[in-house]
Amino acid sequence: MKLKFLLLALSVSFCSVSCQDNMPATQKSKENLASQEKAEKTDFKYWTWITADSNRPDSSYTSEFKKYKEYGLDAVLINTNTDPQLLDRLTPLATNEGLEVHAWIMAMNRPGDSIALQHPDWYAVSREGNSSFDTRPYVDYYQWLCPTREGSRDHVLSLVEGLAKVKGVTSVHLDYIRLPDIYLPIGLLPKYNLKQETELPEFDFCYCDVCVAEFEKIHHKNPRNFENPAIDMEWKQFRLNKIKEVVDDAYEIAHKNGKILTAAVFPYPEMADHMVRQRWDKWKIDAVLPMIYHGFYNEEIDWIGFATKQGVEDLESKNVELHTGVYLPDMDGAKLSKAIQLAKDNGAKGISFFDGQAFTPETLEAVKNSKK
Ligand SMILES: [Zn+2]
């Protein structure tokens, strides 16, 4: 895609000094503008996250994919609950309709993972000493693996590999690639009747024996003995690095199988670091899709532009694309049009919608109209 853009840019600049020499100035600038607009249209990608259901027939998927294509979408991120067979079945149905397919995996949060469940020691442990194997923070589907233990890391990476081997897939897409939320988005706190003004021990992970021993070996101090672990920078950095190591290994696996690596991440790097121990601007990755869900944070639509710009600037010197993620249930047609424009204006290479099921005729029209 980059090469195509470069060729287009070259042909535009070549024409500006040769074929257009005899044209009036206004016509020249109009044509240049038209070329620029064309380049913007081809380069700005539209994605949607969707969750697969193996019981649905092929024809049902084909009509869903046709609909996305008709309204201008370019890519689907499919959660098959890490089932390579189901992904293998659905991928040609989507690619036949002209959509890219990305294999969406819940990486560190693995609720009901039948292999992991046989290894209770693989699960992340809170500062209170509870394992998310049986004590789940916030919600029943929070069952997080430790990013440090060999068994749990290898398991997650083997799932990545299984998806990376599926023919026709463009990327493996990591989701929940972090530790559990030490702070929930502010807009969600009332729902759980929670107040989080400091780092609370029941939401602070991973204090398992392996993490603590490895940290102690490097830094000669035990996080279980910290009076206020929130202010120990090495302890936070250790956990940021452990997540990064999983990502960097997943990158090698994806590329070895001819795929790229993408991820759904928190809105911008400092915020991700603060809320969920995730510093995605340091990762080896091809593209990030920050979930800039303004409603979760009690923010207004313009915040989508702010957060997009933060991430784009942090990635400036790196070869990593940023595609803004937005939350459809908080959008009507007008808001979505505005969000798409904000993503474009602030340097995103595309926009992703959560999720496909939440599209309305009005928001689908907004997508289509934004491409005109
Ligand atoms: Zn651990």
Coordinates of C-alpha atoms and ligand atoms in Angstrom, one line a residue:
M1 CA 0.0 0.0 0.0
K2 CA 2.9 2.3 0.8
L3 CA 4.4 1.6 -2.6
K4 CA 1.2 2.4 -4.3
F5 CA 1.0 5.7 -2.4
L6 CA 4.6 6.6 -3.3
L7 CA 3.9 5.8 -7.0
L8 CA 0.9 8.0 -6.9
A9 CA 2.8 10.8 -5.3
L10 CA 5.6 10.5 -7.9
S11 CA 3.2 10.6 -10.8
V12 CA 1.5 13.7 -9.3
S13 CA 4.8 15.5 -8.9
F14 CA 6.0 14.3 -12.3
C15 CA 2.9 15.6 -14.0
S16 CA 3.2 18.9 -12.2
V17 CA 6.4 19.7 -14.0
S18 CA 5.7 18.1 -17.4
C19 CA 2.2 17.3 -18.6
Q20 CA 0.4 20.2 -16.9
D21 CA 2.8 22.9 -18.0
N22 CA 0.4 24.5 -20.4
M23 CA -2.7 24.3 -18.1
P24 CA -4.1 27.3 -16.4
A25 CA -3.0 27.5 -12.7
T26 CA -6.5 26.9 -11.3
Q27 CA -7.0 23.8 -13.4
K28 CA -3.6 22.5 -12.2
S29 CA -4.4 23.0 -8.6
K30 CA -7.9 21.5 -9.0
E31 CA -6.3 18.4 -10.5
N32 CA -3.7 18.2 -7.8
L33 CA -6.4 18.4 -5.2
A34 CA -8.4 15.7 -6.9
S35 CA -5.3 13.4 -6.9
Q36 CA -4.7 14.2 -3.2
E37 CA -8.3 13.4 -2.4
K38 CA -8.1 10.1 -4.3
A39 CA -4.9 9.2 -2.4
E40 CA -6.6 9.9 0.9
K41 CA -9.6 7.8 0.0
T42 CA -7.6 4.8 -1.1
D43 CA -5.3 5.0 2.0
F44 CA -7.9 5.5 4.8
K45 CA -9.0 2.1 5.9
Y46 CA -12.4 1.2 7.4
W47 CA -12.5 -1.8 9.7
T48 CA -15.1 -3.5 12.0
W49 CA -14.7 -6.0 14.8
I50 CA -17.0 -9.0 14.7
T51 CA -17.6 -12.1 16.8
A52 CA -18.1 -15.3 15.0
D53 CA -20.6 -18.0 15.8
S54 CA -19.9 -21.5 14.4
N55 CA -23.6 -22.3 14.2
R56 CA -24.3 -19.6 11.6
P57 CA -24.4 -20.8 8.0
D58 CA -22.0 -19.5 5.3
S59 CA -24.8 -17.7 3.6
S60 CA -25.5 -15.6 6.6
Y61 CA -21.8 -14.5 6.8
T62 CA -21.7 -13.9 3.1
S63 CA -24.6 -11.4 3.3
E64 CA -23.0 -9.7 6.3
F65 CA -19.7 -9.3 4.5
K66 CA -21.5 -8.1 1.3
K67 CA -23.2 -5.4 3.4
Y68 CA -19.9 -4.2 4.8
K69 CA -18.4 -4.0 1.4
E70 CA -21.4 -2.2 0.0
Y71 CA -21.1 0.5 2.6
G72 CA -17.4 0.9 2.1
L73 CA -15.7 -1.2 4.7
D74 CA -12.3 -2.7 3.9
A75 CA -11.5 -5.1 6.7
V76 CA -13.1 -7.4 9.3
L77 CA -11.4 -8.4 12.6
I78 CA -13.0 -11.8 13.4
N79 CA -13.1 -13.2 16.9
T80 CA -13.4 -17.0 16.5
N81 CA -12.5 -17.7 20.1
T82 CA -9.1 -18.7 18.7
D83 CA -10.5 -21.5 16.6
P84 CA -8.3 -21.8 13.5
Q85 CA -10.9 -24.1 11.8
L86 CA -13.7 -21.6 12.1
L87 CA -11.4 -18.8 10.9
D88 CA -10.3 -21.0 8.0
R89 CA -14.0 -21.4 7.1
L90 CA -14.9 -17.7 7.3
T91 CA -11.8 -16.1 5.8
P92 CA -12.6 -17.0 2.1
L93 CA -16.2 -15.9 2.6
A94 CA -14.9 -12.4 3.6
T95 CA -12.0 -12.2 1.1
N96 CA -14.3 -13.2 -1.7
E97 CA -16.3 -10.1 -1.0
G98 CA -13.2 -8.0 -1.1
L99 CA -12.6 -7.7 2.6
E100 CA -9.3 -8.2 4.5
V101 CA -9.5 -10.6 7.4
H102 CA -7.7 -10.1 10.7
A103 CA -7.6 -12.9 13.3
W104 CA -8.7 -11.3 16.6
I105 CA -7.5 -13.1 19.7
M106 CA -8.2 -12.4 23.4
A107 CA -4.6 -12.7 24.4
M108 CA -4.0 -12.4 28.2
N109 CA -7.6 -12.6 29.3
R110 CA -8.6 -16.1 28.4
P111 CA -11.9 -16.9 30.1
G112 CA -12.9 -20.6 30.0
D113 CA -9.7 -21.6 28.1
S114 CA -9.9 -25.4 28.4
I115 CA -6.1 -25.9 28.2
A116 CA -5.2 -23.0 30.5
L117 CA -7.8 -24.2 33.1
Q118 CA -5.7 -27.4 33.5
H119 CA -2.9 -25.2 34.8
P120 CA -4.2 -23.1 37.7
D121 CA -0.6 -21.7 38.3
W122 CA -0.7 -20.0 34.9
Y123 CA -3.1 -17.3 36.1
A124 CA -2.2 -13.8 37.2
V125 CA -2.3 -13.2 41.0
S126 CA -3.5 -10.0 42.7
R127 CA -1.7 -8.0 45.4
E128 CA -4.2 -9.6 47.8
G129 CA -2.8 -13.0 46.8
N130 CA -5.9 -14.2 44.9
S131 CA -5.5 -15.9 41.5
S132 CA -7.7 -14.8 38.7
F133 CA -8.1 -18.6 38.1
D134 CA -10.9 -18.5 40.7
T135 CA -11.1 -14.9 41.9
R136 CA -12.1 -12.7 39.0
P137 CA -11.8 -9.0 39.2
Y138 CA -14.8 -6.9 38.1
V139 CA -16.6 -9.4 35.9
D140 CA -17.0 -13.1 35.4
Y141 CA -15.2 -13.1 32.1
Y142 CA -12.0 -11.7 33.6
Q143 CA -9.6 -14.6 33.8
W144 CA -6.1 -13.4 33.1
L145 CA -2.9 -15.3 32.5
C146 CA 0.5 -14.3 33.8
P147 CA 2.7 -12.8 31.1
T148 CA 5.9 -14.0 32.7
R149 CA 5.4 -17.8 33.3
E150 CA 6.8 -20.0 30.6
G151 CA 3.7 -22.1 30.4
S152 CA 1.2 -19.3 30.0
R153 CA 3.3 -17.3 27.6
D154 CA 4.0 -20.3 25.4
H155 CA 0.3 -21.2 25.4
V156 CA -0.8 -17.7 24.2
L157 CA 2.0 -17.7 21.6
S158 CA 0.9 -21.1 20.3
L159 CA -2.6 -19.8 19.9
V160 CA -1.2 -16.8 17.9
E161 CA 0.7 -19.3 15.8
G162 CA -2.4 -21.3 15.1
L163 CA -4.2 -18.2 13.8
A164 CA -1.1 -17.0 11.9
K165 CA -1.1 -20.2 9.9
V166 CA -4.6 -19.7 8.5
K167 CA -4.4 -19.0 4.8
G168 CA -5.7 -15.6 3.5
V169 CA -5.5 -13.9 6.9
T170 CA -3.8 -10.5 6.9
S171 CA -2.9 -10.1 10.6
V172 CA -3.1 -11.6 14.0
H173 CA -4.9 -9.0 16.1
L174 CA -4.1 -9.0 19.8
D175 CA -6.8 -7.9 22.2
Y176 CA -6.6 -7.8 26.0
I177 CA -2.8 -7.6 25.6
R178 CA -2.2 -6.2 29.0
L179 CA -2.8 -6.8 32.7
P180 CA -6.2 -6.3 34.3
D181 CA -7.5 -2.7 34.7
I182 CA -5.9 -1.1 37.7
Y183 CA -8.3 1.7 37.0
L184 CA -11.6 1.2 35.1
P185 CA -12.7 3.9 32.7
I186 CA -14.3 6.6 34.7
G187 CA -17.6 6.3 32.9
L188 CA -17.9 2.6 33.9
L189 CA -17.3 3.0 37.6
P190 CA -20.9 3.7 38.6
K191 CA -22.0 0.5 36.9
Y192 CA -19.8 -1.5 39.3
N193 CA -20.5 0.8 42.2
L194 CA -16.8 1.4 42.6
K195 CA -14.6 4.3 43.6
Q196 CA -11.0 4.1 42.4
E197 CA -8.8 6.9 43.6
T198 CA -5.7 4.9 44.3
E199 CA -4.4 1.5 43.0
L200 CA -6.5 -1.0 44.9
P201 CA -4.9 -4.4 45.8
E202 CA -7.7 -6.5 44.4
F203 CA -7.2 -5.0 40.9
D204 CA -3.3 -4.9 41.0
F205 CA -1.7 -7.9 39.2
C206 CA 0.7 -9.9 38.8
Y207 CA 2.1 -10.8 42.2
C208 CA 2.6 -14.5 41.4
D209 CA 5.7 -16.3 42.7
V210 CA 7.4 -16.3 39.4
C211 CA 6.9 -12.6 38.7
V212 CA 8.0 -11.7 42.3
A213 CA 11.1 -13.9 42.1
E214 CA 12.2 -12.6 38.7
F215 CA 11.7 -9.0 39.8
E216 CA 13.6 -9.6 43.0
K217 CA 16.5 -11.1 41.1
I218 CA 16.8 -8.0 39.0
H219 CA 16.0 -5.2 41.5
H220 CA 16.8 -6.8 44.9
K221 CA 13.4 -5.8 46.4
N222 CA 10.1 -7.7 47.0
P223 CA 7.0 -6.0 45.7
R224 CA 4.9 -7.8 48.3
N225 CA 6.7 -5.8 50.9
F226 CA 6.1 -2.4 49.3
E227 CA 4.2 0.1 51.4
N228 CA 2.9 1.8 48.3
P229 CA 3.6 -0.3 45.1
A230 CA 2.0 2.4 42.9
I231 CA 5.1 4.6 43.3
D232 CA 7.7 2.0 42.5
M233 CA 8.7 2.7 38.9
E234 CA 10.7 -0.5 38.5
W235 CA 7.8 -2.6 39.5
K236 CA 5.5 -1.0 37.0
Q237 CA 8.2 -1.1 34.3
F238 CA 8.8 -4.8 34.9
R239 CA 5.2 -5.5 34.2
L240 CA 5.1 -3.2 31.1
N241 CA 8.1 -5.0 29.8
K242 CA 6.6 -8.5 30.4
I243 CA 3.6 -7.6 28.2
K244 CA 5.9 -6.1 25.6
E245 CA 7.9 -9.4 25.5
V246 CA 4.8 -11.3 24.6
V247 CA 3.9 -8.8 21.9
D248 CA 7.4 -8.8 20.4
D249 CA 7.4 -12.7 20.3
A250 CA 4.0 -12.7 18.7
Y251 CA 5.4 -10.2 16.1
E252 CA 8.1 -12.7 15.1
I253 CA 5.6 -15.6 14.9
A254 CA 3.1 -13.6 12.7
H255 CA 5.9 -12.5 10.3
K256 CA 7.4 -15.9 10.1
N257 CA 4.0 -17.0 8.8
G258 CA 3.7 -14.2 6.3
K259 CA 1.2 -12.2 8.4
I260 CA 1.5 -8.8 10.2
L261 CA 0.7 -8.1 13.8
T262 CA -2.0 -5.6 14.9
A263 CA -3.6 -4.9 18.3
A264 CA -6.6 -3.3 20.0
V265 CA -5.1 -1.0 22.7
F266 CA -6.1 1.7 25.2
P267 CA -6.6 5.2 23.9
Y268 CA -3.1 6.6 24.0
P269 CA 0.2 5.3 25.5
E270 CA 0.3 7.2 28.8
M271 CA -3.3 6.5 29.4
A272 CA -2.8 2.8 28.6
D273 CA 0.2 2.7 31.0
H274 CA -1.8 4.4 33.8
M275 CA -4.9 2.2 33.5
V276 CA -3.8 -1.2 32.3
R277 CA 0.0 -1.5 32.3
Q278 CA 0.2 -1.3 28.5
R279 CA 2.8 0.9 26.8
W280 CA 2.1 0.2 23.1
D281 CA 4.3 2.8 21.6
K282 CA 7.3 0.6 22.6
W283 CA 6.1 -2.5 20.9
K284 CA 7.2 -4.4 17.8
I285 CA 4.0 -4.2 15.9
D286 CA 2.7 -3.2 12.5
A287 CA -0.6 -1.4 13.4
V288 CA -2.5 -0.4 16.5
L289 CA -6.2 0.2 16.8
P290 CA -6.7 2.3 20.0
M291 CA -10.2 1.9 21.4
I292 CA -11.0 5.6 21.7
Y293 CA -14.4 5.1 23.2
H294 CA -15.2 8.6 24.3
G295 CA -18.4 7.5 26.2
F296 CA -16.4 5.2 28.5
Y297 CA -14.4 8.2 29.8
N298 CA -17.2 10.7 29.9
E299 CA -15.5 12.6 27.1
E300 CA -17.0 14.4 24.1
I301 CA -16.5 13.6 20.4
D302 CA -13.6 16.0 19.9
W303 CA -11.6 13.9 22.4
I304 CA -11.4 11.3 19.6
G305 CA -9.3 13.8 17.7
F306 CA -7.1 14.5 20.8
A307 CA -6.4 10.9 21.6
T308 CA -5.8 10.0 18.0
K309 CA -3.2 12.8 17.7
Q310 CA -1.5 11.7 21.0
G311 CA -0.9 8.2 19.6
V312 CA 0.0 9.3 16.1
E313 CA 2.7 11.7 17.4
D314 CA 4.1 9.0 19.7
L315 CA 4.5 6.7 16.7
E316 CA 5.9 9.3 14.4
S317 CA 9.4 8.0 14.2
K318 CA 8.2 4.4 13.9
N319 CA 6.9 2.3 11.1
V320 CA 3.6 1.7 13.0
E321 CA 0.2 2.7 11.7
L322 CA -2.6 4.0 13.9
H323 CA -6.3 3.3 13.1
T324 CA -8.8 5.0 15.5
G325 CA -11.3 2.6 17.1
V326 CA -14.7 4.0 18.0
Y327 CA -17.7 2.6 19.9
L328 CA -20.8 2.4 17.8
P329 CA -23.5 2.3 20.5
D330 CA -22.4 5.9 21.5
M331 CA -22.8 7.1 17.9
D332 CA -25.6 8.4 15.7
G333 CA -24.9 9.2 12.0
A334 CA -23.8 12.8 12.6
K335 CA -21.5 11.8 15.5
L336 CA -19.9 9.0 13.5
S337 CA -19.3 11.4 10.5
K338 CA -17.6 13.8 12.9
A339 CA -15.5 10.9 14.4
I340 CA -14.3 9.7 11.0
Q341 CA -13.3 13.3 10.1
L342 CA -11.5 13.7 13.4
A343 CA -9.6 10.5 12.9
K344 CA -8.6 11.6 9.4
D345 CA -7.6 15.2 10.5
N346 CA -5.4 13.9 13.3
G347 CA -3.3 11.5 11.2
A348 CA -5.0 8.1 11.6
K349 CA -4.6 5.7 8.7
G350 CA -8.1 4.4 9.2
I351 CA -11.0 3.8 11.6
S352 CA -12.4 0.7 13.2
F353 CA -15.9 0.2 14.5
F354 CA -17.0 -1.7 17.5
D355 CA -18.8 -3.7 16.6
G356 CA -20.4 -4.9 13.4
Q357 CA -23.6 -5.9 15.2
A358 CA -24.1 -2.4 16.4
F359 CA -24.3 -0.7 13.0
T360 CA -27.6 1.0 12.2
P361 CA -28.8 2.0 8.7
E362 CA -27.9 5.6 9.8
T363 CA -24.3 4.8 10.8
L364 CA -23.7 2.6 7.8
E365 CA -24.8 5.6 5.6
A366 CA -22.4 7.8 7.5
V367 CA -19.5 5.5 6.6
K368 CA -20.5 5.4 3.0
N369 CA -20.9 9.2 2.8
S370 CA -17.5 9.8 4.4
K371 CA -15.9 8.1 1.4
K372 CA -17.5 10.4 -1.2
Ligands
ZN1 ZN 3.0 -13.6 37.3

